[in-house]
Tab-separated table of C-alpha atoms in Angstrom:
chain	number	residue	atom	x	y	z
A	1	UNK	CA	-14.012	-0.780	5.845
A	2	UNK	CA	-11.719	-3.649	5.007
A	3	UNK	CA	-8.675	-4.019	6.899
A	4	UNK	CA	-6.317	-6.964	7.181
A	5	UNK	CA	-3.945	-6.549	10.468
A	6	UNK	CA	-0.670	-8.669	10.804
A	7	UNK	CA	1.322	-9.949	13.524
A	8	UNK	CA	3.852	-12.331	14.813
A	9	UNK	CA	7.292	-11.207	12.292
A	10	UNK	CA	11.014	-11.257	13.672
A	11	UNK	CA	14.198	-12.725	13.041
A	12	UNK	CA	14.586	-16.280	13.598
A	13	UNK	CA	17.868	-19.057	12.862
A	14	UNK	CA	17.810	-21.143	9.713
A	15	UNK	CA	15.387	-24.154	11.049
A	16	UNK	CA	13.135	-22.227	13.018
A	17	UNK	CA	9.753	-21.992	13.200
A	18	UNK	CA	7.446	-18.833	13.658
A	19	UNK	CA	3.616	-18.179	13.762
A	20	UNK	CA	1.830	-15.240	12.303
A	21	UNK	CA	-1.705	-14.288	12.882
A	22	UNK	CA	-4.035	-12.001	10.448
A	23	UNK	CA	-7.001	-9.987	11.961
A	24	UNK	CA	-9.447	-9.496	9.050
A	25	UNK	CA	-12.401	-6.484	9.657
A	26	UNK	CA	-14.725	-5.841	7.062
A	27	UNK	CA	-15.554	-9.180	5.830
A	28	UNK	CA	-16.040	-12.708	7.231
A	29	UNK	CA	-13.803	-15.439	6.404
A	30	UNK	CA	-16.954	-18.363	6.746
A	31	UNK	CA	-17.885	-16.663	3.157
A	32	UNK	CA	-14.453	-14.960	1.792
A	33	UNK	CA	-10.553	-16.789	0.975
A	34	UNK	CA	-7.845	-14.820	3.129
A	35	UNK	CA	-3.804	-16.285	3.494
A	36	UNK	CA	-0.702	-14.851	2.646
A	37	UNK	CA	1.697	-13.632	-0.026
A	38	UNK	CA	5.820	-12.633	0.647
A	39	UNK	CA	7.687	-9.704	-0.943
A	40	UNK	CA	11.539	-10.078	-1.013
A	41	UNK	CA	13.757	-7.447	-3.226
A	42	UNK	CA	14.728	-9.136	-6.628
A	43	UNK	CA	11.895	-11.711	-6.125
A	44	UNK	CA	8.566	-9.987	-6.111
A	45	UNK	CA	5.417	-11.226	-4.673
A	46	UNK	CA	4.831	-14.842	-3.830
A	47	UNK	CA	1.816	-16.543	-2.655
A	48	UNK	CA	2.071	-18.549	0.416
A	49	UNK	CA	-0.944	-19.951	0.644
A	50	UNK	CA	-5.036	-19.365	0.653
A	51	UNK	CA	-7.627	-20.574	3.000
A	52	UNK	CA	-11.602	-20.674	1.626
A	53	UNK	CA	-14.790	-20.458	3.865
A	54	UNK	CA	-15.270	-23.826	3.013
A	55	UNK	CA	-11.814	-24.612	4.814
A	56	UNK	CA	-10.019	-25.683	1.391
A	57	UNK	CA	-6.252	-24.898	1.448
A	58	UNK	CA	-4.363	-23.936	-1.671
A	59	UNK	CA	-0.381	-23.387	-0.883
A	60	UNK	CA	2.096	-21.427	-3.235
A	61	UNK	CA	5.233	-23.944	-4.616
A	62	UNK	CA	7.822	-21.907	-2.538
A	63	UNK	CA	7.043	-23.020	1.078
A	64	UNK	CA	4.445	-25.875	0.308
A	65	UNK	CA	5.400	-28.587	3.007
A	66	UNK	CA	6.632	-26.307	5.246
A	67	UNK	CA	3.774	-23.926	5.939
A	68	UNK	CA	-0.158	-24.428	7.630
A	69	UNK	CA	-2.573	-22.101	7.902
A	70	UNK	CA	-5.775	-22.228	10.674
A	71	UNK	CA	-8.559	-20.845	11.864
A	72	UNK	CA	-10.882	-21.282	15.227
A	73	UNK	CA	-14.476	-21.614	13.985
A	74	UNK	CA	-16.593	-18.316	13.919
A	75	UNK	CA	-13.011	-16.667	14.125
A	76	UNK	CA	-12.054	-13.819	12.091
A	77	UNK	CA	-8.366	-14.877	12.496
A	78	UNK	CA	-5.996	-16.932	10.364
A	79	UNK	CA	-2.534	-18.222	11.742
A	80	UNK	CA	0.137	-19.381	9.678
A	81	UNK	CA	2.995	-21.660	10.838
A	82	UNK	CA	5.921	-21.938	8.895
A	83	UNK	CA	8.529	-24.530	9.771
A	84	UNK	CA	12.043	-24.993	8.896
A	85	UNK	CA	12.555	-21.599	7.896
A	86	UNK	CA	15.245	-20.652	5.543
A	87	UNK	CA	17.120	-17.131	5.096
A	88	UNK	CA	15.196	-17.799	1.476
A	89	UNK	CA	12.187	-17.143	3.157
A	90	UNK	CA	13.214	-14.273	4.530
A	91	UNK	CA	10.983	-10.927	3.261
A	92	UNK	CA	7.506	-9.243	3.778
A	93	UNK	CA	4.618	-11.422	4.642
A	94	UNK	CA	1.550	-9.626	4.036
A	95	UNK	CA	-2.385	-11.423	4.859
A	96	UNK	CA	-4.408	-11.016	2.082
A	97	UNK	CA	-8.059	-11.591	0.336
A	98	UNK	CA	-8.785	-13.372	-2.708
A	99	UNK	CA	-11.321	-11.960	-4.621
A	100	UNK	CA	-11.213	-15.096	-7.054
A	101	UNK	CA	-11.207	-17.699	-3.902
A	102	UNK	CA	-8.580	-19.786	-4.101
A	103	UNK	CA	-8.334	-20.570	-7.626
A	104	UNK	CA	-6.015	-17.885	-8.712
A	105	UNK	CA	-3.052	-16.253	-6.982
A	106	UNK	CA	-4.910	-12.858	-7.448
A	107	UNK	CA	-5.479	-10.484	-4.559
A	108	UNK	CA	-7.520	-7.430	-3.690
A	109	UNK	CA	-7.005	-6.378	0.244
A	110	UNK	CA	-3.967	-6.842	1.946
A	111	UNK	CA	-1.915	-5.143	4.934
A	112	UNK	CA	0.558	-3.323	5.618
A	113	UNK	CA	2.779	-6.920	6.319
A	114	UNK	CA	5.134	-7.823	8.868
A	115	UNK	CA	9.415	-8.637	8.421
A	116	UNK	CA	10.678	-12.140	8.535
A	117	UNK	CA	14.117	-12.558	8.576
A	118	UNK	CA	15.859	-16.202	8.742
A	119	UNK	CA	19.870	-15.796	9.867
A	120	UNK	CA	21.823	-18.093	8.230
């Protein structure tokens, strides 16, 4: 059973950084693309950014420069870092699989997401 588990949301000042960390059961991430897409009312769904088994990194045009996403070898674990956070950013981050890899901003699994919220 597939399952994609979140952590690492909160409320952080304008400038901030913050980590989140995605637990993926069900598949392994040396042979599927996993990363992130954000949910904010009026603004629907954003992609963050992708990660491939092959350790290729595709990143979405909202946070590109601001944002890195890793993995420990043999790890079924992605962290993303996001840096000089904005209340812009602020919304749902949810860790998701790419069924396409990371060619298209199309996704199939995702969780149930964790809250970000930048204070101006």
């Amino acid at each position: 059973q597939v399952q994609l588990v979140e952590s690492g949301g909160g409320s952080v000042r304008t400038g901030e950084s913050l980590t989140l960390s995605c637990t993926v059961h069900g598949f392994s991430l040396d042979y599927y693309s996993v990363g992130w897409f954000r949910e904010a009312p009026g603004k629907g769904r954003e992609g963050v950014v992708c990660l491939n088994g092959r350790g290729s990194r595709k990143y979405g045009d909202s946070m590109k420069g601001r944002v890195s996403i890793s993995r420990e070898p043999g790890q079924n674990t992605v962290h993303l870092t996001m840096r000089d956070l904005q209340p812009d950013d602020t919304g749902v981050y949810r860790c998701t699989s790419f069924p396409e890899g990371c060619y298209e901003w199309s996704y199939d699994y995702w969780g149930s997401g964790t809250q970000v919220t930048v204070a101006s």
